[in-house]
Every structure is written in C-alpha cells, then in structure tokens.
mmCIF file of C-alpha atoms and ligand atoms in Angstrom:
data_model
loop_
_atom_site.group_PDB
_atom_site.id
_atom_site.type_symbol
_atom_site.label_atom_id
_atom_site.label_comp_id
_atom_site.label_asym_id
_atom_site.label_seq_id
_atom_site.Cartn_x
_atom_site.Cartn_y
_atom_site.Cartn_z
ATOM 1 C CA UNK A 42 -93.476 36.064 22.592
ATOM 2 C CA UNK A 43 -93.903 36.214 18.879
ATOM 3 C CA UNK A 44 -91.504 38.695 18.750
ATOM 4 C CA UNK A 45 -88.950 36.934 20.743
ATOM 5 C CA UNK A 46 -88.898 33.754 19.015
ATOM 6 C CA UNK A 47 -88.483 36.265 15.934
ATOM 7 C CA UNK A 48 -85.797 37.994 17.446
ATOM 8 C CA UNK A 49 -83.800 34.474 18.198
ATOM 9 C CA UNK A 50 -84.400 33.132 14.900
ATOM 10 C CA UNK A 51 -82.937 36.693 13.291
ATOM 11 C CA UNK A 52 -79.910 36.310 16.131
ATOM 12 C CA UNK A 53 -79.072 32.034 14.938
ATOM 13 C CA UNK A 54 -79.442 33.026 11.288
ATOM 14 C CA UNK A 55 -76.618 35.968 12.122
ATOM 15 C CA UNK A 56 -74.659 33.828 13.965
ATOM 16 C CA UNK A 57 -74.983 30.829 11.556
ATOM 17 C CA UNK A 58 -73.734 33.475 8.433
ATOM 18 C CA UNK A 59 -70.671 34.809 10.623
ATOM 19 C CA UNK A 60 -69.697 31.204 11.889
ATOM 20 C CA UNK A 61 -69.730 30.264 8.270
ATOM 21 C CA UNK A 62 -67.814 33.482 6.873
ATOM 22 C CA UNK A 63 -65.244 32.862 9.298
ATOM 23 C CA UNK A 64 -62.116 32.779 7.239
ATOM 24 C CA UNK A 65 -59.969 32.136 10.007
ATOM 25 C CA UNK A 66 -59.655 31.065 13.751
ATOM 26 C CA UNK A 67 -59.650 34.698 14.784
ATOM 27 C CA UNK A 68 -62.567 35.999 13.366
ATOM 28 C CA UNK A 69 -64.216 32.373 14.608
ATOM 29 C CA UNK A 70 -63.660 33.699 17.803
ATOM 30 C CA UNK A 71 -64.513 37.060 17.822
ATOM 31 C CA UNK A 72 -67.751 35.441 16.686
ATOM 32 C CA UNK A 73 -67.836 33.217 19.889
ATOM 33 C CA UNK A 74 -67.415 36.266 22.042
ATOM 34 C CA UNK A 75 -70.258 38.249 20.272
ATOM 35 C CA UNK A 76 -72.066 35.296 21.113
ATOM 36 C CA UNK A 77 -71.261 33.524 23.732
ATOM 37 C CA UNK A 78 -68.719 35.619 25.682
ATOM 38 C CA UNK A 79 -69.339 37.366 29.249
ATOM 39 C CA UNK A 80 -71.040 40.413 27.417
ATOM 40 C CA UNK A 81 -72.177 38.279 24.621
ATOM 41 C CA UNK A 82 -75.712 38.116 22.850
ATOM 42 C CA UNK A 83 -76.982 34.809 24.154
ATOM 43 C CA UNK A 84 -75.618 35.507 27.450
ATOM 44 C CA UNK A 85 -76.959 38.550 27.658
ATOM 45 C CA UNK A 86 -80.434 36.921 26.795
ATOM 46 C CA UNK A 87 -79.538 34.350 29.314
ATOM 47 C CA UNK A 88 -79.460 36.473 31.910
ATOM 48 C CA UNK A 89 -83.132 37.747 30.998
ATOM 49 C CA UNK A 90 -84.359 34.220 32.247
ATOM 50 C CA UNK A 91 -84.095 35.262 36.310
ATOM 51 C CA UNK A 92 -86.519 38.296 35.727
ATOM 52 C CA UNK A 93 -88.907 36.069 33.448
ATOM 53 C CA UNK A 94 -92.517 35.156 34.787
ATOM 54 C CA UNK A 95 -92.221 30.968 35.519
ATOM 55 C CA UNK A 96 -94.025 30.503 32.628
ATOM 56 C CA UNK A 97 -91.876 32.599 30.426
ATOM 57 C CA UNK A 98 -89.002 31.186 31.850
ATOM 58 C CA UNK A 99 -90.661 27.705 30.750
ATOM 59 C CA UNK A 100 -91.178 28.445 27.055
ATOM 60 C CA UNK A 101 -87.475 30.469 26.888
ATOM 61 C CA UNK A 102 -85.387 28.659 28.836
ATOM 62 C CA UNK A 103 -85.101 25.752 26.346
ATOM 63 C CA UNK A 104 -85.243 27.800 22.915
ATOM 64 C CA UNK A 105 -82.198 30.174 24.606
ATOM 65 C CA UNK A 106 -80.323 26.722 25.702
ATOM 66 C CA UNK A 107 -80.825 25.129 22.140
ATOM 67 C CA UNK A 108 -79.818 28.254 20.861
ATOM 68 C CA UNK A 109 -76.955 28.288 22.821
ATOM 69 C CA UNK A 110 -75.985 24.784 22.175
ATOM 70 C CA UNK A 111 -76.522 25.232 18.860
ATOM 71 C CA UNK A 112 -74.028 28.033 18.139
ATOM 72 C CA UNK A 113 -71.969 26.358 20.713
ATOM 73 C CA UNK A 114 -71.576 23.545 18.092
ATOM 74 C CA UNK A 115 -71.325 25.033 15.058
ATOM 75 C CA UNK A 116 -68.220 27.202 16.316
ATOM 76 C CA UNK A 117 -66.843 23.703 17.398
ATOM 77 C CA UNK A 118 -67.193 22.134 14.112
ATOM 78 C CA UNK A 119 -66.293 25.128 11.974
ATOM 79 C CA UNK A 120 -62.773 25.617 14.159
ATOM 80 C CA UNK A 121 -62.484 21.900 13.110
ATOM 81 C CA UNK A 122 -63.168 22.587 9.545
ATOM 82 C CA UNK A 123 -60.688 25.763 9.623
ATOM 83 C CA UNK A 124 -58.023 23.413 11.467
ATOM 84 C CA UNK A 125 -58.077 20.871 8.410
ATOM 85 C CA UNK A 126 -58.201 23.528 5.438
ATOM 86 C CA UNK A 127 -54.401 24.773 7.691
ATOM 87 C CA UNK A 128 -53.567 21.775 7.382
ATOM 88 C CA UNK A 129 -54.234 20.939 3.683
ATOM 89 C CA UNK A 130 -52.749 24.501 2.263
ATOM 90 C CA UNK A 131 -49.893 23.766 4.802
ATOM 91 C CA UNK A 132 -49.082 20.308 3.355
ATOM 92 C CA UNK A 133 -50.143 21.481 0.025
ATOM 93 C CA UNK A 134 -47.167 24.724 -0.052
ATOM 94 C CA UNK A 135 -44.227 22.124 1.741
ATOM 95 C CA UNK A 136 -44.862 19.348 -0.398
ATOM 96 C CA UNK A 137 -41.575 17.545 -1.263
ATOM 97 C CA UNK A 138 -41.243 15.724 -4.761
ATOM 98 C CA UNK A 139 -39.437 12.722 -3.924
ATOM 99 C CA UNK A 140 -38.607 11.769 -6.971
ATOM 100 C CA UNK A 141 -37.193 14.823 -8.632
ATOM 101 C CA UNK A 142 -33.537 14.222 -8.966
ATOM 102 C CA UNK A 143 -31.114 15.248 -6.355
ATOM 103 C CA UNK A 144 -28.665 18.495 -6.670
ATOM 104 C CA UNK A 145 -25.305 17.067 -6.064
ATOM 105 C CA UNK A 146 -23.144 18.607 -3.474
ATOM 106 C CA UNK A 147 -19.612 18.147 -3.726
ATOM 107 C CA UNK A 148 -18.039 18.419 -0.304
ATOM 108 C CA UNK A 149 -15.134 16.345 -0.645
ATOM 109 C CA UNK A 150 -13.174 14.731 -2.917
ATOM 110 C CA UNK A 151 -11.769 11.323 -3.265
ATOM 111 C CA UNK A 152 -7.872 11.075 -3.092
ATOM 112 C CA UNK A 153 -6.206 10.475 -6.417
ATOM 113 C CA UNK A 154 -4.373 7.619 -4.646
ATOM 114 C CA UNK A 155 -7.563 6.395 -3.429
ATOM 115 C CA UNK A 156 -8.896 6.616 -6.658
ATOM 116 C CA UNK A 157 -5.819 4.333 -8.418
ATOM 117 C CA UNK A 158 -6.168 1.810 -6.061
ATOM 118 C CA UNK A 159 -9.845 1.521 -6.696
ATOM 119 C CA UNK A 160 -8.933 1.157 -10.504
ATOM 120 C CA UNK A 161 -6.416 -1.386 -9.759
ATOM 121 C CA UNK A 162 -8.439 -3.429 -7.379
ATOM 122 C CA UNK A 163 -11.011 -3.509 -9.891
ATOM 123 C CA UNK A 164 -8.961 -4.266 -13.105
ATOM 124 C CA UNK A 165 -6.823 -7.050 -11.332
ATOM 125 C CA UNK A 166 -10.263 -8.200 -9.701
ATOM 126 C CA UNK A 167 -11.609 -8.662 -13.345
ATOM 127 C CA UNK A 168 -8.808 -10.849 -13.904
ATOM 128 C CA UNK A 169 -9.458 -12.782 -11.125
ATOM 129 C CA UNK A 170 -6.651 -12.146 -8.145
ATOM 130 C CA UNK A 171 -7.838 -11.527 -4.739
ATOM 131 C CA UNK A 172 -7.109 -8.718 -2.403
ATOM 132 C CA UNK A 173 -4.970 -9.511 0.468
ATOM 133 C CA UNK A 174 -3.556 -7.237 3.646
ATOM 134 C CA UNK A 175 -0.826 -7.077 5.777
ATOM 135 C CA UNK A 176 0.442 -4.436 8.118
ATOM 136 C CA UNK A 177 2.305 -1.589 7.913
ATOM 137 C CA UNK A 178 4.539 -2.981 10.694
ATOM 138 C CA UNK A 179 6.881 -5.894 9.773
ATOM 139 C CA UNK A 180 8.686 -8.485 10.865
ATOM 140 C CA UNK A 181 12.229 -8.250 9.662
ATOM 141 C CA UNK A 182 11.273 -12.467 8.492
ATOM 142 C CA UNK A 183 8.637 -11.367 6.264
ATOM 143 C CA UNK A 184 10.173 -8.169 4.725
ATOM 144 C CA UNK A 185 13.198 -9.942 4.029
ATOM 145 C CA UNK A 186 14.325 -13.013 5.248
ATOM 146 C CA UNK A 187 11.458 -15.121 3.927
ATOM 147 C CA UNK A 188 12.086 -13.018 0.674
ATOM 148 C CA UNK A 189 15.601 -14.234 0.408
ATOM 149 C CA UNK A 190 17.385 -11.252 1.562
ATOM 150 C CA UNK A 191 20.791 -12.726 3.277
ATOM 151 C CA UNK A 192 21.068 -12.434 6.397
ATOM 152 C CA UNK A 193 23.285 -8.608 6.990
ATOM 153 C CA UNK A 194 23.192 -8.261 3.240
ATOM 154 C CA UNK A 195 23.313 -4.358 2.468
ATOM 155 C CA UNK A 196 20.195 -5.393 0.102
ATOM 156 C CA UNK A 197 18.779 -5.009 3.664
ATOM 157 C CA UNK A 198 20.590 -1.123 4.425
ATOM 158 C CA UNK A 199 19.328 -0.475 0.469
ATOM 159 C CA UNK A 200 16.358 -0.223 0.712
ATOM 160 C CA UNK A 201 16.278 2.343 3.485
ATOM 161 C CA UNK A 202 14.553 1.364 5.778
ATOM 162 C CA UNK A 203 12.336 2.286 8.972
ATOM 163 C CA UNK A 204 13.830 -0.237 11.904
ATOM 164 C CA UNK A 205 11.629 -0.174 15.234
ATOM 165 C CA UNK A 206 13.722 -0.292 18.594
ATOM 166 C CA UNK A 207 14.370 -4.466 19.189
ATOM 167 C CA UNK A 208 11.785 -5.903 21.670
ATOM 168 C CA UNK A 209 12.690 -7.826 24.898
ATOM 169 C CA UNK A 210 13.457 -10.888 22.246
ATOM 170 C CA UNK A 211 15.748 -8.374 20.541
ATOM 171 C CA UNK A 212 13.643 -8.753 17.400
ATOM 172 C CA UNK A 213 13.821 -5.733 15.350
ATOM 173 C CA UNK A 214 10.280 -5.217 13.593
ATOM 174 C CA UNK A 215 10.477 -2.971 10.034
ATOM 175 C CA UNK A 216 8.113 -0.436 9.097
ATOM 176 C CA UNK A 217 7.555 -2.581 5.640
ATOM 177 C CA UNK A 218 10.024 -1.159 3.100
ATOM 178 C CA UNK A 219 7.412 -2.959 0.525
ATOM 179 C CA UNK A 220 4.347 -4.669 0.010
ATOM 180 C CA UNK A 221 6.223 -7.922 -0.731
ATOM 181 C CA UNK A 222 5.687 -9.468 2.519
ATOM 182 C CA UNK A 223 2.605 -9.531 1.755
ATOM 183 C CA UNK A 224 3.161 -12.775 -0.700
ATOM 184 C CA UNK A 225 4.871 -14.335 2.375
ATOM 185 C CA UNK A 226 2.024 -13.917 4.612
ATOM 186 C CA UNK A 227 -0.689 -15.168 1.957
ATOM 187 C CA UNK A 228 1.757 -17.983 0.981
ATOM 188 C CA UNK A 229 1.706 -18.967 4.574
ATOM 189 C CA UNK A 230 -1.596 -19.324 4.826
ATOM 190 C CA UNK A 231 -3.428 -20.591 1.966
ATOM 191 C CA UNK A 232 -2.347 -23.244 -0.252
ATOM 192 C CA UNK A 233 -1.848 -22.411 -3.808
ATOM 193 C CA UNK A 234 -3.303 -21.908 -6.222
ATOM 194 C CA UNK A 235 -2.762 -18.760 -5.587
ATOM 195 C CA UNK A 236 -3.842 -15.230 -7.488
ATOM 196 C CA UNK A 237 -3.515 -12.412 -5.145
ATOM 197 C CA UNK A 238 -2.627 -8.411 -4.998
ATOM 198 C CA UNK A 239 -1.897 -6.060 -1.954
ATOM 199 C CA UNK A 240 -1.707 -2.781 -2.183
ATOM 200 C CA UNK A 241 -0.792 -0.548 0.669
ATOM 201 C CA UNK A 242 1.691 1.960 2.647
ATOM 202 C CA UNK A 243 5.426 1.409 2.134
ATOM 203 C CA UNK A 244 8.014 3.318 4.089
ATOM 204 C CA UNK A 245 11.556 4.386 2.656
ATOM 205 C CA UNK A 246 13.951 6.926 4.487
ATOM 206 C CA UNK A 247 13.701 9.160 0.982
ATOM 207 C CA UNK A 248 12.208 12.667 0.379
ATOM 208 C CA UNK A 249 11.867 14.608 -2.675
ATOM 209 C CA UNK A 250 10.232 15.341 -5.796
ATOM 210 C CA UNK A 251 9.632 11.905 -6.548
ATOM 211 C CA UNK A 252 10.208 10.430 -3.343
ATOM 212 C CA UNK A 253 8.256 10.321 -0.160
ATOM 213 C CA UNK A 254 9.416 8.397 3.134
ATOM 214 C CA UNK A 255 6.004 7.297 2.874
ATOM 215 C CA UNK A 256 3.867 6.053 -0.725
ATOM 216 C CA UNK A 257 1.951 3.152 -1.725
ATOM 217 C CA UNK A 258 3.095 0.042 -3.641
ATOM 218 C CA UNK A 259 0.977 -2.997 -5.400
ATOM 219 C CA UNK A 260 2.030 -6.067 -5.259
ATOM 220 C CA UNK A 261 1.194 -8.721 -6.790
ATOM 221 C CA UNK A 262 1.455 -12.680 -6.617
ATOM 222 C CA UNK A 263 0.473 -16.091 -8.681
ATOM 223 C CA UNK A 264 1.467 -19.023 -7.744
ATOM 224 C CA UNK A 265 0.012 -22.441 -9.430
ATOM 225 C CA UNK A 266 1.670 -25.652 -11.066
ATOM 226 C CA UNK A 267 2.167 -24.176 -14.571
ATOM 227 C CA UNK A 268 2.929 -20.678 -14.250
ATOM 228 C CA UNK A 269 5.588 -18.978 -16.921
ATOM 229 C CA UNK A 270 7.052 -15.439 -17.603
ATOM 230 C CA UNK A 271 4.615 -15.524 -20.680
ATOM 231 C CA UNK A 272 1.443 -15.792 -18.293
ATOM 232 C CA UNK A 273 3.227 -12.934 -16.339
ATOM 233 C CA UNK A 274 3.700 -10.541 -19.654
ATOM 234 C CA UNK A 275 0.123 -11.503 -20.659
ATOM 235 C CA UNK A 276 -1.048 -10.010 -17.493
ATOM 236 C CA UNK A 277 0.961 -7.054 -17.541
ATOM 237 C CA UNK A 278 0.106 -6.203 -20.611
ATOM 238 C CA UNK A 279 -3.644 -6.383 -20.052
ATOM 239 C CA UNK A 280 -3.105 -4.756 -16.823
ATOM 240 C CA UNK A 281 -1.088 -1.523 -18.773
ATOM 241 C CA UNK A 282 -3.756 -1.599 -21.789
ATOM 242 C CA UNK A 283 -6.808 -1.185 -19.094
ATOM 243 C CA UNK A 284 -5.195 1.590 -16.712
ATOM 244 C CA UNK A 285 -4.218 3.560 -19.295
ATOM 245 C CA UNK A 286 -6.983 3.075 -21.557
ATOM 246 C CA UNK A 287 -5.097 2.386 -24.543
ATOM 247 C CA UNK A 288 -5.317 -0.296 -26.982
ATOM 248 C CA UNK A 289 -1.799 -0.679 -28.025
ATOM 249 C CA UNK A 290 0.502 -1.164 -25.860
ATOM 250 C CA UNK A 291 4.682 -1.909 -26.274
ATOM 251 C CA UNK A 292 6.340 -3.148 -23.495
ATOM 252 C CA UNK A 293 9.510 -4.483 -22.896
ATOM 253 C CA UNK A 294 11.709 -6.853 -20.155
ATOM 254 C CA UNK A 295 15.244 -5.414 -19.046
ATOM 255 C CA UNK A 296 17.056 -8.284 -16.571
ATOM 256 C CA UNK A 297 16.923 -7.140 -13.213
ATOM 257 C CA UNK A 298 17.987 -8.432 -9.569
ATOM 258 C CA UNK A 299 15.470 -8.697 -7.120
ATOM 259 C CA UNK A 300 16.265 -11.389 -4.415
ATOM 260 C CA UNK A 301 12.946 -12.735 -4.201
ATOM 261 C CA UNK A 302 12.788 -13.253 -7.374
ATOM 262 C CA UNK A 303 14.580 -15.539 -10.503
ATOM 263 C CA UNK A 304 14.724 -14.322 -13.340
ATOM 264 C CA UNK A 305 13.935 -11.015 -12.384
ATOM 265 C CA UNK A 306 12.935 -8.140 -14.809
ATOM 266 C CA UNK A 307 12.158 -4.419 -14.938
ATOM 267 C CA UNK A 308 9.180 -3.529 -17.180
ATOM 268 C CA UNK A 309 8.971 -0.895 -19.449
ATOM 269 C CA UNK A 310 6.335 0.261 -21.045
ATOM 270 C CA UNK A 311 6.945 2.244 -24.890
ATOM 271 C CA UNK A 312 5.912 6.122 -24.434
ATOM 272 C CA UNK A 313 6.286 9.352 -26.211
ATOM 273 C CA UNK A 314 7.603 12.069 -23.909
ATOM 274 C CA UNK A 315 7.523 14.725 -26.750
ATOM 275 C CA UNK A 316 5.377 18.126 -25.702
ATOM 276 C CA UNK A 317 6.589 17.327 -22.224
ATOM 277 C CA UNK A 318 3.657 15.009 -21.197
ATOM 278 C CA UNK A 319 4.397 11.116 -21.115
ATOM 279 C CA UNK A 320 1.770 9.275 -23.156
ATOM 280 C CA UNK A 321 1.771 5.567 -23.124
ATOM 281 C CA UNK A 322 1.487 2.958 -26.006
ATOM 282 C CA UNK A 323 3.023 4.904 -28.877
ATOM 283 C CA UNK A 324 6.714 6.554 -29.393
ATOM 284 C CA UNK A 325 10.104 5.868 -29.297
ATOM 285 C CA UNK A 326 10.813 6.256 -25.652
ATOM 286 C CA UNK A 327 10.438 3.906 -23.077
ATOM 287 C CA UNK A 328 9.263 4.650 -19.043
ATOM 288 C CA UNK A 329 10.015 1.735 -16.336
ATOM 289 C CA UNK A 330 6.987 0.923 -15.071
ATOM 290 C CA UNK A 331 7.391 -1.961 -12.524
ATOM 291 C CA UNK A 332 9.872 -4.691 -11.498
ATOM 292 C CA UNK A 333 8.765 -8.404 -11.640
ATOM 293 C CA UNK A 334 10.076 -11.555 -12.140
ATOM 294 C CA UNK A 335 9.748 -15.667 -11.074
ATOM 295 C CA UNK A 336 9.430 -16.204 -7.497
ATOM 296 C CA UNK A 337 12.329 -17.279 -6.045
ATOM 297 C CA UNK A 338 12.421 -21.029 -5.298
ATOM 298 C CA UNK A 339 13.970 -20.147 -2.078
ATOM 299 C CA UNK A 340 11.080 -17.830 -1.751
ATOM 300 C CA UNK A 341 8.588 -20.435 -2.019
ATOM 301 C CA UNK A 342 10.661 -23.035 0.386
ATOM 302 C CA UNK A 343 10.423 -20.212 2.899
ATOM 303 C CA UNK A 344 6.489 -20.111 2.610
ATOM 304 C CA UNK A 345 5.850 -23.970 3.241
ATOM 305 C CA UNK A 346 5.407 -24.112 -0.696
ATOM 306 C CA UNK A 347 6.813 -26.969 -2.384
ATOM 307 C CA UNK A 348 9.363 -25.621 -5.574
ATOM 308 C CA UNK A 349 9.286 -29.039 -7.348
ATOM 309 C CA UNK A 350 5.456 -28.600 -8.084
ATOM 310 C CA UNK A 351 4.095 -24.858 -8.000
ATOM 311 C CA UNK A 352 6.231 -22.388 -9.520
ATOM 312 C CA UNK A 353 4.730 -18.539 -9.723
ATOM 313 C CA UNK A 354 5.364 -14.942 -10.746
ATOM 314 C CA UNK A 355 5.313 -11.894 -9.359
ATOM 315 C CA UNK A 356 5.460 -8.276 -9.550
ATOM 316 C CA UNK A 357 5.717 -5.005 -7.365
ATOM 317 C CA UNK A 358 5.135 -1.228 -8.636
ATOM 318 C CA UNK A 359 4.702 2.192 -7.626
ATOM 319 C CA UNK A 360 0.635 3.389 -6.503
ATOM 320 C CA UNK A 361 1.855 6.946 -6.170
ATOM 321 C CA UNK A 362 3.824 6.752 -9.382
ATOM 322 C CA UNK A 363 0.875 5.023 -11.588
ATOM 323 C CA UNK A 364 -1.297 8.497 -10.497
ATOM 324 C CA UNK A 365 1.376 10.344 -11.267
ATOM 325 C CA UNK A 366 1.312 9.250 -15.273
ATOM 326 C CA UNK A 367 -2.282 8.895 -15.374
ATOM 327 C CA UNK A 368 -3.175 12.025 -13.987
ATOM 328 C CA UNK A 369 -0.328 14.853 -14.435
ATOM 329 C CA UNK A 370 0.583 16.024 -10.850
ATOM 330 C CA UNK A 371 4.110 17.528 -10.959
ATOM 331 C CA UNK A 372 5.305 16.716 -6.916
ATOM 332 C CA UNK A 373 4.643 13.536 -5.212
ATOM 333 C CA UNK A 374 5.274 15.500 -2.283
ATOM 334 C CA UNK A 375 2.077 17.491 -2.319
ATOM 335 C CA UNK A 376 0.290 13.864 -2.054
ATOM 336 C CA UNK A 377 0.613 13.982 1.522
ATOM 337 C CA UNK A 378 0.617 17.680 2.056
ATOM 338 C CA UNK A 379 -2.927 17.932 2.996
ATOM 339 C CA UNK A 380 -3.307 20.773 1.441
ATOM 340 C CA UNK A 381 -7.450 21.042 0.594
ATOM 341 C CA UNK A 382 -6.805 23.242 -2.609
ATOM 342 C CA UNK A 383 -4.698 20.502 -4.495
ATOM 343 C CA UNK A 384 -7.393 17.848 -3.887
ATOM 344 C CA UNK A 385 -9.982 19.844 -4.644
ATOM 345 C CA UNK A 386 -8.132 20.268 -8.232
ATOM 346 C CA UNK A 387 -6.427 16.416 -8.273
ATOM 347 C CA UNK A 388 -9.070 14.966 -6.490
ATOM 348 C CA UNK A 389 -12.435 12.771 -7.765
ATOM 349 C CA UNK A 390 -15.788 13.058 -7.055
ATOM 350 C CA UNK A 391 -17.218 10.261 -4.765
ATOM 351 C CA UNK A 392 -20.296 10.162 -6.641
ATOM 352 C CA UNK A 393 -18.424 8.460 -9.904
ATOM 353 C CA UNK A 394 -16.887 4.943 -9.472
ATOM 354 C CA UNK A 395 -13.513 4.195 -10.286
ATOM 355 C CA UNK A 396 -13.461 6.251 -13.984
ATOM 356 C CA UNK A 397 -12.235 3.086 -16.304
ATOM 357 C CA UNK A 398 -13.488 3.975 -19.906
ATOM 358 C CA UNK A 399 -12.548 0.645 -21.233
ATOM 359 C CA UNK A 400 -12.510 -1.933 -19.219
ATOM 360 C CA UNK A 401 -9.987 -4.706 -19.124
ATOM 361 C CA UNK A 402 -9.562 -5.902 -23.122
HETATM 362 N N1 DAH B 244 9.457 -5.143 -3.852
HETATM 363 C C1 DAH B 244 10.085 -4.478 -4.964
HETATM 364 C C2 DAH B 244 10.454 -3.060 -4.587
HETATM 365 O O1 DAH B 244 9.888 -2.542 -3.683
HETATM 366 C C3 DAH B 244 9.187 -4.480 -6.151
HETATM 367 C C4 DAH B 244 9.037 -5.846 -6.717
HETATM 368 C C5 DAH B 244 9.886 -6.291 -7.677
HETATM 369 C C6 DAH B 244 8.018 -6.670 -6.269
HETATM 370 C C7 DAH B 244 9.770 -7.560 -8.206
HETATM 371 C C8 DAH B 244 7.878 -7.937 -6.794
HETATM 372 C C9 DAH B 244 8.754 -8.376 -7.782
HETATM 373 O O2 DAH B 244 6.933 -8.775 -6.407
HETATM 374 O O3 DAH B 244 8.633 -9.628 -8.279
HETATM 375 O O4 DAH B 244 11.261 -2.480 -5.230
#
C-alpha cells in the first residue's frame, strides 16, 4: 500500500516537472497522453481498480481520481499559461510604432495647372475676392451679349468659337470662349460690392504650340462705388509680385479693345529673356501678361447694375500660360496629352500645398 502511495507520489511529481517544462503546446500534450491518454499512466492504473479487493478499491479509487484530476488541471492551466506567453511574444514581434513618422509614397502627382490655380485661388483669396463658377456650356447672352458683343459682330466669329446645334427655341448655346461670363452670372446674382475670380475651362477652335482648343483662363471682377484703374494696377501688381515671387516688379498698360470693357488695357509685365529663359521683374523686355480694363457701363446695365453708382474693373488671363512662365514647359500641347511621364517630371507632389515662398507682399 505503502509502496503504492509511493509509487503515485513519484508518478504526480513526474508529471508535475514535465507539465511545467512544457515549452510548448506539443510537448504539453505528449505529456497528457503519457498521462492521461488510452495507454497512459493513470489510465493504466485506473484500470487496476476492477481487479482491486473492495477495500483496496476504497483507499485507491480516490488517491488515483485526485491524481487524475489533478494532472487533469494542471495541463489545463499550463496550456492556458502557454496560450498567453503566444500571445505576448506574438504582440511583442508585430508591434507597430504609431508614432514613428510615415514613409511617403508618391503615387501621383498634382497637375501643374492644378497646382496654378491653387496658387491663384489662394493669393487672390488673401486679397479678399471670392471664388465663383459657371459652366463650361454657355449661353450665347452671357458669353457675349451681356458682355457687349454686338449682335453678328465678327468680335463674335474672333474669338473662335465652339457653337452647340440651336435648341427647339433656336438658341445657340457656346462652349464658353472665356471665363468672362462668369462676371455676368455673379453680377446677376449678388449685389455689389463685389470682389470675385473664376477660373476654369475655356474653349477656342486653335491648336498648336501655344494654343490648345481647350486651356484655362482666370477671370477676375470688382465692382463697388469707388473703384479706379489705380485700385486695378495695385492689384495686379501685388498679384504679379506674389506668383512670381519677386519683389520688384515693372509693369506697364498698352490701350487695348475689349468690348466689355472701357478703357481697356493689355498688361505687361518687364522681363529679361536673355539665356533663353523669361525671368520676370528685371530687364529690358517686356511679356503681355493679361488684358484688363473698366467694366463696360453697358456691361454693368446688362447685369441689373446701376452705372451711375458702382463702377468696377476687371481682368482676364491665361492659367495655362501663367504655368508656362513659372514653371518652364516648352508645349502647351503636352498639358492635355496625358502622357504619365511628363507629369511625373512637371507635376507636384500632393503632400506640399500650393508652393508660395512669399506670400502676397
Ligand atoms: N476675356 C478676355 C479674353 O479671353 C480676357 C479679358 C480681358 C478679361 C479684359 C477681362 C478683361 O475681364 O477685362 O481674351
């Protein structure tokens, strides 16, 4: 009897020691098998029980069950305790630090005419106009008539435009030939004062270097009771000074016709063309930049706005163009060429905002 209890004792304390050693779930369970299996130890002894005088049976039958719940247990809690220390190295070898900076990945790149317009928006949002919108598709009223364009005046045929197929009504819609009915629409619906720009697709029947039948134009449009030319060159100016980042900037006014507008002027801004790259604010050459001018108190009659009290400027100029000198790309062309190789090398990366070193001065 002695002898057995001995014997169980030196079986547990085995047990105990291999349950404990386990280093993982497998050798747990080759440890339950030894043990507790079909040909296992405590089975085995299990089995002893049926051949066992009643009295035997008596004393053994609950040392073999403790034993056997026992081990039972132990193999329970250590797979638990194996399960966790998985669970800790696993955690431990994928941690993620969060806050180490992130590796950029460029993927795309921002369009240099997306780019200028995001300049522009913010420069002229700096100095206060608004953004307006108007669509691509015209009415022949707003692209010209409201603009002062005469009724069959070649002005019309000049500026070669896109004309839709007449609708039942017979009215001829545009595809806009510029962003200047764009003033018409905002004068049409909000009373002045007004400060606004528009920037957006213009159509021309034109194609080559420097031409596209479609680019992008910015318009823009004051209107308020004292308005003058010298408010307008003030603007320009500051406008000129902050795209190109340069402090010094020339510019001068050559007499223009626009109908819209009275006087009207070309701008041109002073530039050195020597080494064959156009810098702006310095030299003895001079690169039209924009046309402008007073709106047109037709114009403003047109657009429900009274010319004996508001008077305004306004001026119109090439998206496309202004990329062009800020940025060095030879053929306006390849702007709309889709061609994934140019805007990888023209384009911007979408993680920097619109790139203005100065500011507006
Ligand atoms: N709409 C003109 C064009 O496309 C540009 C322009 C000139 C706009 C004078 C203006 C302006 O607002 O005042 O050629």
């Amino acid at each position: 009897m002695n002898a057995k209890t001995n014997d169980l004792a030196a079986l547990e304390a085995d047990l105990s020691a291999r349950i404990a050693s386990a280093s993982d779930e497998a050798a747990l369970d080759a440890v339950r098998v030894d043990a507790l299996g079909k040909q296992g130890a405590i089975s085995a002894l299990m089995k002893t029980l049926g051949a066992m005088s009643p009295d035997e049976r008596q004393a053994m039958g609950p040392k073999l069950n403790g034993l056997k719940d026992r081990v039972g247990e132990a193999i329970v809690a250590k797979r638990a305790a194996l399960a966790e220390a998985a669970l800790e190295a696993r955690l431990a070898s994928e941690m993620v630090d969060v806050s180490l900076p992130a590796r950029p990945v460029r993927v795309g790149a921002i369009h240099p005419v997306s780019q200028v317009q995001e300049e522009l928006a913010r420069i002229f949002g700096e100095m206060g106009f608004a953004l307006e919108e108007g669509p691509d598709i015209e009415t022949d009223f707003n692209n010209f008539t409201a603009l002062n364009f005469p009724p069959k005046h070649p002005a019309r045929e000049m500026h070669d435009t896109f004309f839709l197929k007449p609708d039942e009504k017979g009215e001829r819609k545009v595809l806009r030939t510029h962003t200047s009915p764009v003033q018409v629409r905002t004068m049409l619906k909000q009373k002045p004062p007004i400060r606004m720009i528009c920037m957006g697709r213009t159509y021309r029947k034109d194609s080559d270097a420097t031409h596209t039948p479609m680019f992008h134009q910015i318009e823009g449009l004051v209107i308020d009771e004292k308005t003058t030319m010298a408010d307008l060159k003030g603007t320009l100016m500051a406008f000129i000074k902050a795209y190109f980042e340069v402090d010094d900037v020339d510019v001068r006014f050559r007499p223009h016709h626009f109908p819209f507008t009275e006087p009207s002027a070309e701008m041109d801004v002073r530039c050195d063309r020597s080494g064959g790259q156009v810098r702006i604010g310095q030299g003895d050459d001079w690169l039209e930049i924009l046309g402008c001018g007073m709106v047109h108190p037709n114009v403003l009659k047109n657009c429900g706005v009274d010319p004996e009290k508001y008077q305004g400027y306004a001026f119109g100029m090439g998206v496309d163009r202004l990329a062009i000198l800020k940025y060095g790309m030879p053929d306006l062309r390849d702007f709309f060429g889709s061609d994934a190789r140019w805007l990888k090398h023209y384009g911007f990366s979408p993680y920097l905002t619109a790139g203005l070193a100065g500011g507006i001065a």
